[in-house]
Short mmCIF file of C-alpha atoms and ligand atoms in Angstrom, two decimals:
data_model
loop_
_atom_site.label_atom_id
_atom_site.label_comp_id
_atom_site.label_asym_id
_atom_site.label_seq_id
_atom_site.Cartn_x
_atom_site.Cartn_y
_atom_site.Cartn_z
CA MET A 1 115.81 93.80 46.78
CA THR A 2 114.41 94.23 50.19
CA LYS A 3 116.38 95.43 53.20
CA TYR A 4 116.12 94.43 56.59
CA ILE A 5 117.14 96.13 59.63
CA VAL A 6 116.19 95.02 63.39
CA LEU A 7 116.65 97.87 66.22
CA ILE A 8 116.56 96.43 69.66
CA GLY A 9 116.00 98.85 72.67
CA ASP A 10 117.79 96.48 75.31
CA GLY A 11 115.51 95.63 78.31
CA MET A 12 112.88 98.49 77.41
CA ALA A 13 109.79 95.54 78.45
CA ASP A 14 108.60 95.90 81.86
CA TYR A 15 106.14 95.02 84.61
CA PRO A 16 103.09 97.53 85.47
CA ILE A 17 104.94 100.11 88.28
CA PRO A 18 102.48 101.18 90.78
CA VAL A 19 103.83 104.64 90.94
CA LEU A 20 103.25 104.93 87.05
CA GLY A 21 99.47 104.16 88.12
CA GLY A 22 100.26 100.20 87.21
CA LYS A 23 101.55 101.21 83.72
CA THR A 24 104.74 100.07 82.44
CA PRO A 25 107.62 102.63 81.11
CA LEU A 26 106.50 101.51 77.68
CA GLU A 27 102.83 102.60 77.91
CA VAL A 28 103.66 105.64 79.33
CA ALA A 29 106.67 106.97 77.46
CA LYS A 30 106.01 108.55 73.99
CA THR A 31 107.08 106.46 71.39
CA PRO A 32 105.06 107.47 68.24
CA HIS A 33 107.56 105.67 65.84
CA MET A 34 107.35 102.54 67.39
CA ASP A 35 103.90 102.81 67.66
CA ARG A 36 103.35 102.97 63.85
CA ILE A 37 105.19 100.01 63.32
CA ALA A 38 103.11 98.02 65.93
CA SER A 39 99.79 99.09 64.05
CA CYS A 40 100.91 96.56 61.40
CA ARG A 41 102.00 93.81 63.48
CA ILE A 42 102.65 93.27 67.13
CA GLY A 43 103.40 90.26 68.85
CA LEU A 44 105.31 88.36 72.15
CA VAL A 45 108.40 86.31 71.72
CA LYS A 46 110.46 83.78 74.14
CA THR A 47 113.66 84.96 73.52
CA ILE A 48 114.97 82.71 76.62
CA PRO A 49 114.54 79.38 76.24
CA GLU A 50 113.49 77.44 79.58
CA GLY A 51 115.98 76.79 82.12
CA MET A 52 118.59 79.47 80.20
CA GLU A 53 120.30 82.35 82.29
CA PRO A 54 118.06 85.49 80.94
CA GLY A 55 120.67 87.60 79.46
CA SER A 56 121.52 89.91 76.06
CA ASP A 57 123.62 86.97 75.00
CA VAL A 58 121.16 84.35 75.22
CA ALA A 59 118.09 86.63 74.03
CA ASN A 60 119.98 88.25 71.10
CA LEU A 61 121.20 84.77 69.73
CA ALA A 62 117.55 83.82 69.36
CA LEU A 63 116.69 87.03 67.91
CA LEU A 64 119.44 86.56 65.31
CA GLY A 65 117.24 83.45 64.59
CA TYR A 66 120.06 81.08 66.45
CA ASP A 67 118.59 78.60 69.09
CA PRO A 68 120.64 79.28 72.17
CA ALA A 69 119.80 76.02 73.57
CA ILE A 70 122.33 74.86 70.84
CA TYR A 71 124.89 77.65 70.41
CA HIS A 72 125.02 79.15 73.42
CA THR A 73 128.13 78.60 75.35
CA GLY A 74 128.78 81.54 77.32
CA ARG A 75 129.15 85.05 77.25
CA GLY A 76 132.97 85.09 77.94
CA PRO A 77 133.69 83.68 74.44
CA LEU A 78 131.38 86.37 72.76
CA GLU A 79 133.49 89.12 74.41
CA ALA A 80 136.61 87.47 73.60
CA ALA A 81 135.55 87.85 70.07
CA SER A 82 134.41 91.40 70.31
CA MET A 83 137.87 92.24 71.94
CA GLY A 84 139.54 90.33 69.13
CA VAL A 85 141.00 87.47 71.18
CA PRO A 86 140.68 84.47 69.26
CA LEU A 87 140.16 81.44 70.93
CA ASN A 88 141.67 77.65 70.19
CA ALA A 89 139.22 74.73 71.17
CA ASP A 90 141.11 74.12 74.28
CA GLN A 91 140.57 77.66 75.41
CA VAL A 92 137.57 78.73 77.88
CA ALA A 93 137.14 82.55 78.28
CA PHE A 94 135.76 83.92 81.31
CA ARG A 95 134.11 87.37 82.03
CA MET A 96 136.51 88.93 84.58
CA ASN A 97 135.00 91.69 86.32
CA LEU A 98 136.85 94.01 89.03
CA VAL A 99 134.84 94.19 91.88
CA THR A 100 134.12 95.55 95.47
CA LEU A 101 134.14 92.92 98.30
CA SER A 102 133.55 93.85 101.91
CA ARG A 103 135.70 91.28 103.65
CA ILE A 104 134.21 91.29 107.39
CA SER A 105 135.29 87.70 108.43
CA GLU A 106 136.07 84.63 106.88
CA ASN A 107 132.62 83.41 107.13
CA ARG A 108 131.09 87.23 105.52
CA ILE A 109 132.47 88.65 102.30
CA ILE A 110 129.62 91.15 101.14
CA MET A 111 129.54 91.50 97.45
CA VAL A 112 129.21 95.18 97.60
CA SER A 113 129.64 96.42 93.75
CA HIS A 114 129.77 94.56 90.59
CA SER A 115 131.56 97.48 89.14
CA ALA A 116 134.24 98.52 91.90
CA GLY A 117 132.01 101.87 92.04
CA GLU A 118 131.97 102.25 88.51
CA ILE A 119 136.14 102.58 88.31
CA THR A 120 137.20 104.29 85.09
CA THR A 121 138.67 102.32 82.13
CA GLN A 122 141.98 103.96 83.03
CA GLU A 123 142.16 102.90 86.37
CA GLY A 124 141.06 99.21 85.24
CA SER A 125 143.91 98.98 83.05
CA ALA A 126 146.53 100.33 85.58
CA ILE A 127 145.14 97.04 87.52
CA VAL A 128 144.46 94.82 85.12
CA ALA A 129 148.60 95.52 83.60
CA ASP A 130 149.65 94.56 87.04
CA LEU A 131 147.02 91.46 87.59
CA LYS A 132 148.61 90.41 84.17
CA LYS A 133 152.01 90.38 85.87
CA ASP A 134 151.00 88.56 88.90
CA LEU A 135 148.37 85.95 88.07
CA GLU A 136 149.11 84.97 84.72
CA ARG A 137 150.99 81.93 84.37
CA PRO A 138 151.02 78.72 81.49
CA GLY A 139 147.56 78.49 80.24
CA ILE A 140 146.28 81.44 81.84
CA ARG A 141 146.39 84.62 79.81
CA ILE A 142 144.44 87.97 80.80
CA TYR A 143 143.03 90.96 78.56
CA PRO A 144 141.93 94.45 79.60
CA GLY A 145 138.70 95.56 78.61
CA VAL A 146 136.76 98.58 79.19
CA ALA A 147 136.21 99.97 82.99
CA TYR A 148 135.31 96.84 85.11
CA ARG A 149 134.81 94.44 82.36
CA HIS A 150 137.91 92.13 81.34
CA LEU A 151 138.62 88.89 80.31
CA LEU A 152 140.83 86.10 81.41
CA VAL A 153 141.39 82.57 78.94
CA TRP A 154 142.11 79.31 80.63
CA GLU A 155 143.33 76.74 78.77
CA ASN A 156 141.73 73.43 79.45
CA GLY A 157 139.81 75.61 82.27
CA PRO A 158 136.81 74.57 84.07
CA GLU A 159 134.17 74.99 81.60
CA ASN A 160 130.81 73.45 82.92
CA VAL A 161 131.81 74.38 86.86
CA PRO A 162 128.46 76.89 87.88
CA THR A 163 129.84 80.43 88.17
CA ILE A 164 127.67 83.76 89.49
CA ALA A 165 126.56 87.02 87.70
CA PRO A 166 127.93 89.65 90.17
CA HIS A 167 125.40 92.38 89.54
CA ASP A 168 122.54 89.41 90.46
CA VAL A 169 124.31 89.03 93.93
CA LEU A 170 124.64 92.63 95.25
CA ASP A 171 124.47 92.92 98.99
CA GLN A 172 124.87 89.11 99.32
CA ASN A 173 127.36 87.20 101.53
CA MET A 174 129.59 85.23 98.93
CA ALA A 175 132.02 83.51 101.43
CA PRO A 176 130.09 79.91 101.32
CA TYR A 177 130.52 80.32 97.65
CA LEU A 178 134.41 81.65 97.72
CA PHE A 179 135.22 78.60 100.33
CA GLU A 180 133.20 75.78 99.17
CA ASN A 181 134.69 72.25 98.01
CA ASP A 182 138.14 74.31 98.37
CA PRO A 183 140.40 73.88 96.54
CA ALA A 184 137.79 75.03 93.81
CA PRO A 185 140.18 76.69 91.22
CA ILE A 186 138.20 79.41 90.18
CA GLN A 187 137.70 80.62 93.97
CA ALA A 188 141.58 80.15 94.60
CA LEU A 189 142.25 82.24 91.29
CA ILE A 190 139.52 84.69 92.67
CA ARG A 191 141.37 84.91 96.15
CA SER A 192 144.84 84.82 95.02
CA SER A 193 144.27 88.36 93.44
CA TRP A 194 143.70 90.06 96.58
CA PRO A 195 147.05 90.55 98.36
CA LEU A 196 147.50 92.15 95.20
CA LEU A 197 144.58 94.59 95.23
CA GLU A 198 144.63 95.36 98.84
CA LYS A 199 147.88 97.48 98.72
CA HIS A 200 147.24 98.48 94.66
CA PRO A 201 148.02 102.53 94.32
CA VAL A 202 144.94 102.72 92.28
CA ASN A 203 142.99 101.48 95.08
CA ILE A 204 144.75 103.41 97.73
CA LYS A 205 143.54 106.88 95.67
CA ARG A 206 140.53 105.68 95.71
CA LYS A 207 140.29 104.98 99.29
CA GLN A 208 141.65 108.51 100.13
CA ARG A 209 138.76 109.80 97.62
CA GLY A 210 135.77 107.73 99.48
CA LEU A 211 135.56 105.33 96.46
CA GLU A 212 134.56 101.68 96.24
CA GLN A 213 137.97 99.78 95.37
CA ALA A 214 138.59 96.87 92.95
CA ASN A 215 139.52 94.98 95.65
CA SER A 216 138.61 91.64 93.54
CA ILE A 217 138.52 89.73 90.71
CA TRP A 218 135.19 88.23 89.74
CA LEU A 219 134.92 85.35 87.27
CA TRP A 220 132.00 84.10 85.57
CA GLY A 221 130.03 83.26 82.48
CA GLN A 222 132.55 80.92 80.93
CA GLY A 223 132.79 79.05 77.93
CA LYS A 224 134.82 77.90 74.73
CA ALA A 225 134.23 79.49 71.16
CA PRO A 226 130.72 79.14 70.01
CA GLN A 227 130.19 76.89 66.61
CA LEU A 228 127.71 78.81 64.54
CA PRO A 229 126.55 78.51 60.71
CA SER A 230 127.18 81.90 59.13
CA PHE A 231 124.26 84.13 59.26
CA SER A 232 124.67 84.41 55.07
CA ARG A 233 124.36 81.03 55.05
CA LYS A 234 121.80 80.15 57.04
CA PHE A 235 119.47 82.93 55.08
CA GLY A 236 121.34 84.10 52.34
CA LEU A 237 122.01 87.50 53.41
CA THR A 238 124.91 89.71 53.96
CA GLY A 239 124.94 92.05 57.29
CA GLY A 240 126.41 94.07 59.65
CA VAL A 241 125.88 94.51 63.64
CA ILE A 242 126.02 97.87 65.46
CA SER A 243 126.26 98.08 69.08
CA ALA A 244 128.28 99.57 72.03
CA VAL A 245 127.98 96.10 73.93
CA ASP A 246 131.05 93.72 73.35
CA LEU A 247 128.48 90.40 73.52
CA LEU A 248 126.44 91.80 70.44
CA LYS A 249 129.57 92.63 68.48
CA GLY A 250 130.77 88.97 69.90
CA ILE A 251 127.57 87.58 68.38
CA GLY A 252 127.98 89.24 65.27
CA VAL A 253 131.61 88.32 64.77
CA TYR A 254 130.87 84.43 65.44
CA ALA A 255 127.83 84.54 62.90
CA GLY A 256 129.97 86.03 60.27
CA LEU A 257 128.05 89.37 60.51
CA GLN A 258 130.22 92.96 60.12
CA ALA A 259 130.95 94.50 63.80
CA LEU A 260 129.98 98.29 62.50
CA ALA A 261 132.04 100.41 64.62
CA VAL A 262 130.51 103.63 65.71
CA GLU A 263 132.45 106.20 67.79
CA GLY A 264 131.33 107.62 70.63
CA ALA A 265 128.74 104.54 71.06
CA THR A 266 128.52 104.20 74.63
CA GLY A 267 125.72 102.14 75.71
CA TYR A 268 124.21 104.75 78.06
CA LEU A 269 122.23 107.87 77.07
CA ASN A 270 125.19 109.81 76.18
CA SER A 271 125.68 107.74 73.19
CA ASN A 272 126.08 108.65 69.56
CA PHE A 273 122.73 108.15 68.09
CA LYS A 274 122.66 109.92 65.39
CA GLY A 275 126.09 108.14 64.46
CA LYS A 276 124.17 104.80 64.83
CA VAL A 277 121.35 105.91 62.21
CA GLU A 278 123.90 107.27 59.87
CA ALA A 279 126.09 103.92 59.88
CA ALA A 280 123.00 101.86 59.50
CA LEU A 281 121.58 103.54 56.72
CA GLY A 282 124.70 103.90 54.94
CA HIS A 283 125.70 100.17 55.46
CA LEU A 284 122.23 99.19 54.48
CA ARG A 285 122.93 100.45 50.80
CA GLU A 286 125.78 97.59 50.46
CA LEU A 287 124.52 95.04 52.95
CA ASP A 288 121.03 93.30 53.07
CA PHE A 289 120.61 93.13 56.61
CA ILE A 290 121.45 95.68 59.78
CA PHE A 291 121.08 94.28 63.95
CA LEU A 292 121.34 98.14 65.89
CA HIS A 293 121.55 97.50 69.31
CA VAL A 294 120.65 100.22 72.07
CA GLU A 295 121.77 99.44 75.58
CA ALA A 296 120.49 102.59 77.29
CA PRO A 297 116.94 101.20 78.30
CA ASP A 298 118.91 98.08 80.39
CA GLU A 299 121.25 100.26 81.97
CA ALA A 300 118.60 102.56 83.53
CA GLY A 301 116.32 98.77 84.43
CA HIS A 302 119.41 98.02 86.32
CA ARG A 303 119.83 101.03 88.45
CA GLY A 304 115.73 100.83 88.91
CA ASP A 305 115.46 104.43 87.72
CA ILE A 306 111.92 104.90 86.25
CA ALA A 307 112.65 108.16 84.75
CA GLU A 308 115.78 107.00 83.05
CA LYS A 309 114.06 104.10 81.53
CA ILE A 310 111.33 106.49 80.12
CA GLU A 311 113.80 108.95 78.83
CA ALA A 312 115.86 106.00 77.37
CA VAL A 313 112.70 104.58 75.60
CA GLU A 314 111.58 108.20 74.16
CA VAL A 315 114.98 108.83 73.20
CA PHE A 316 115.44 105.19 71.07
CA ASP A 317 111.74 106.13 69.67
CA ALA A 318 112.82 109.81 68.70
CA ARG A 319 116.82 109.38 67.65
CA ILE A 320 116.67 105.77 66.35
CA VAL A 321 113.35 104.75 65.49
CA GLY A 322 111.96 107.96 64.12
CA PRO A 323 115.15 109.33 61.70
CA ILE A 324 115.56 104.92 60.45
CA LEU A 325 112.03 105.08 59.51
CA GLU A 326 112.65 108.49 57.29
CA GLY A 327 115.80 107.23 55.75
CA LEU A 328 114.28 103.78 54.99
CA GLN A 329 111.77 105.47 52.62
CA SER A 330 114.59 105.66 49.95
CA PHE A 331 114.96 102.23 49.74
CA ASP A 332 112.71 100.10 47.24
CA ASP A 333 111.52 97.76 49.64
CA PHE A 334 112.10 96.68 53.42
CA ARG A 335 111.27 95.53 56.32
CA VAL A 336 111.65 96.96 60.00
CA MET A 337 111.59 95.19 62.88
CA VAL A 338 111.52 96.79 66.60
CA ALA A 339 112.10 94.65 69.62
CA SER A 340 113.02 94.44 73.26
CA ASP A 341 115.36 91.49 73.45
CA HIS A 342 114.31 90.75 77.14
CA LEU A 343 112.66 92.45 80.23
CA THR A 344 114.80 94.29 82.75
CA PRO A 345 112.28 95.18 85.15
CA ILE A 346 112.55 98.17 87.48
CA SER A 347 111.21 96.25 90.13
CA ARG A 348 113.81 93.55 89.76
CA LYS A 349 116.84 95.50 88.46
CA THR A 350 118.05 92.70 86.61
CA HIS A 351 116.75 90.68 83.12
CA THR A 352 113.97 88.20 83.54
CA ALA A 353 112.97 85.09 80.88
CA ASP A 354 109.10 86.33 80.58
CA PRO A 355 108.06 86.66 76.79
CA THR A 356 109.11 90.07 75.21
CA THR A 357 107.47 92.34 72.91
CA PHE A 358 108.35 92.52 69.10
CA ALA A 359 106.78 94.36 66.20
CA TRP A 360 107.84 94.51 62.10
CA ALA A 361 106.09 96.18 59.05
CA SER A 362 107.26 96.28 55.65
CA LYS A 363 107.39 99.27 53.25
CA ASP A 364 103.98 98.81 51.83
CA GLU A 365 102.51 97.87 55.19
CA LEU A 366 104.08 101.17 56.99
CA ASN A 367 102.70 103.24 54.26
CA GLY A 368 99.47 102.01 53.98
CA SER A 369 98.70 101.77 57.74
CA SER A 370 95.65 104.45 58.88
CA THR A 371 95.18 102.83 62.37
CA ALA A 372 96.81 103.93 65.36
CA GLY A 373 99.24 101.21 67.05
CA SER A 374 100.84 100.97 70.53
CA PHE A 375 104.28 99.59 71.21
CA THR A 376 103.49 97.70 74.76
CA GLU A 377 103.09 94.62 76.54
CA ASN A 378 99.81 94.48 76.61
CA ALA A 379 99.07 94.94 73.05
CA ALA A 380 101.54 92.37 72.45
CA ARG A 381 99.68 89.68 74.71
CA GLN A 382 96.41 90.67 73.03
CA SER A 383 97.46 90.07 69.56
CA ASN A 384 97.97 86.54 69.75
CA LEU A 385 100.92 86.74 67.80
CA PHE A 386 103.62 84.44 69.90
CA PHE A 387 106.85 82.64 68.96
CA GLU A 388 107.30 79.97 71.48
CA LYS A 389 110.66 79.53 70.33
CA GLY A 390 112.34 82.90 69.93
CA HIS A 391 115.03 81.66 66.93
CA ASP A 392 111.61 81.21 64.84
CA LEU A 393 111.13 84.50 64.79
CA MET A 394 113.73 85.73 62.38
CA PRO A 395 112.94 83.34 59.87
CA SER A 396 109.36 84.38 59.42
CA PHE A 397 110.64 88.57 59.16
CA LEU A 398 112.85 87.14 56.80
CA GLY A 399 110.03 86.12 54.93
CA MET A 400 111.58 82.11 55.11
CA ALA A 401 109.38 80.56 56.92
ZN1 LIG B 501 119.64 92.67 76.89
#
């Protein structure tokens, strides 16, 4: 029985960086294990369909074999699934960030921080507990999440109204948006959080310590529950998802895959990589397919930190890909894929829709490979292997297309 495993280094791919001599982090980083896979097969895949928002939700839906143009309904419902919040057919789930706005005047309101200065989970939960009392009403429920990331569910809420991802508008004036088309329901709800947050004890303490305050909620990425055909019905395989990121766990839940929890998985460089490897190889004993996602390179990209991104790529190769390749040898047969779900270029500090890099190999190919490869954007471009529709890569990898 062939076992299948997909290893995602979130946002690894990038553009050439002048201070790196025109090289990319993937070109500079030492990645012997990904290079070995790339020596067998490497290519480009367009995980973000034309006109769709570049992000991990869209990209990983595509990489799991689902056409995002058909199945993507927003980030909110995916996070709801990961948080164990069921949605009925009329409920619209919103990501609710705690953010820091600088309210200079009615006409000048600047988005200072999309994370309220990386507020802690403890502080965030205390604030959300009071927001529940203040803002909940018939048809509107608020669910606490982690740090600045929370959830608001709105019965018959505004589903198709454009919203703004706060990390995409840092340092920009939000006043036109917040007061446009007044009374716009989403903006009205955002503004209704201000009086409580202004005098909230957590914020008063943060102010005394010179930290950013969570002085506003921010609602975005909304949608209703996606209707995904199950992965097992689509491909005839049982499987699981391993990730610290709610989005990925949520996609797994809707696709009927097991969301396999790993203690200490953080999404940062201090994540429990060993635990993720053990969980993947362990569950592959009984499951056919594992989708293992690592967030750290993307976080470094959003911060614009070149050294941290190179380190995150090297850690991904050494502490995830390497041990996985070693552990897979004990299986009769396997196929392993490594991919960057999308680009998070250092120069942009956010995601882009450019085609991204993947490589995969079977057991025989890997063990028979004697040529050197390189898992880089350039090698992928030169390979002439290109999946215009990202969701076509999975059936090809599984040998079903
Ligand atoms: Zn991503």
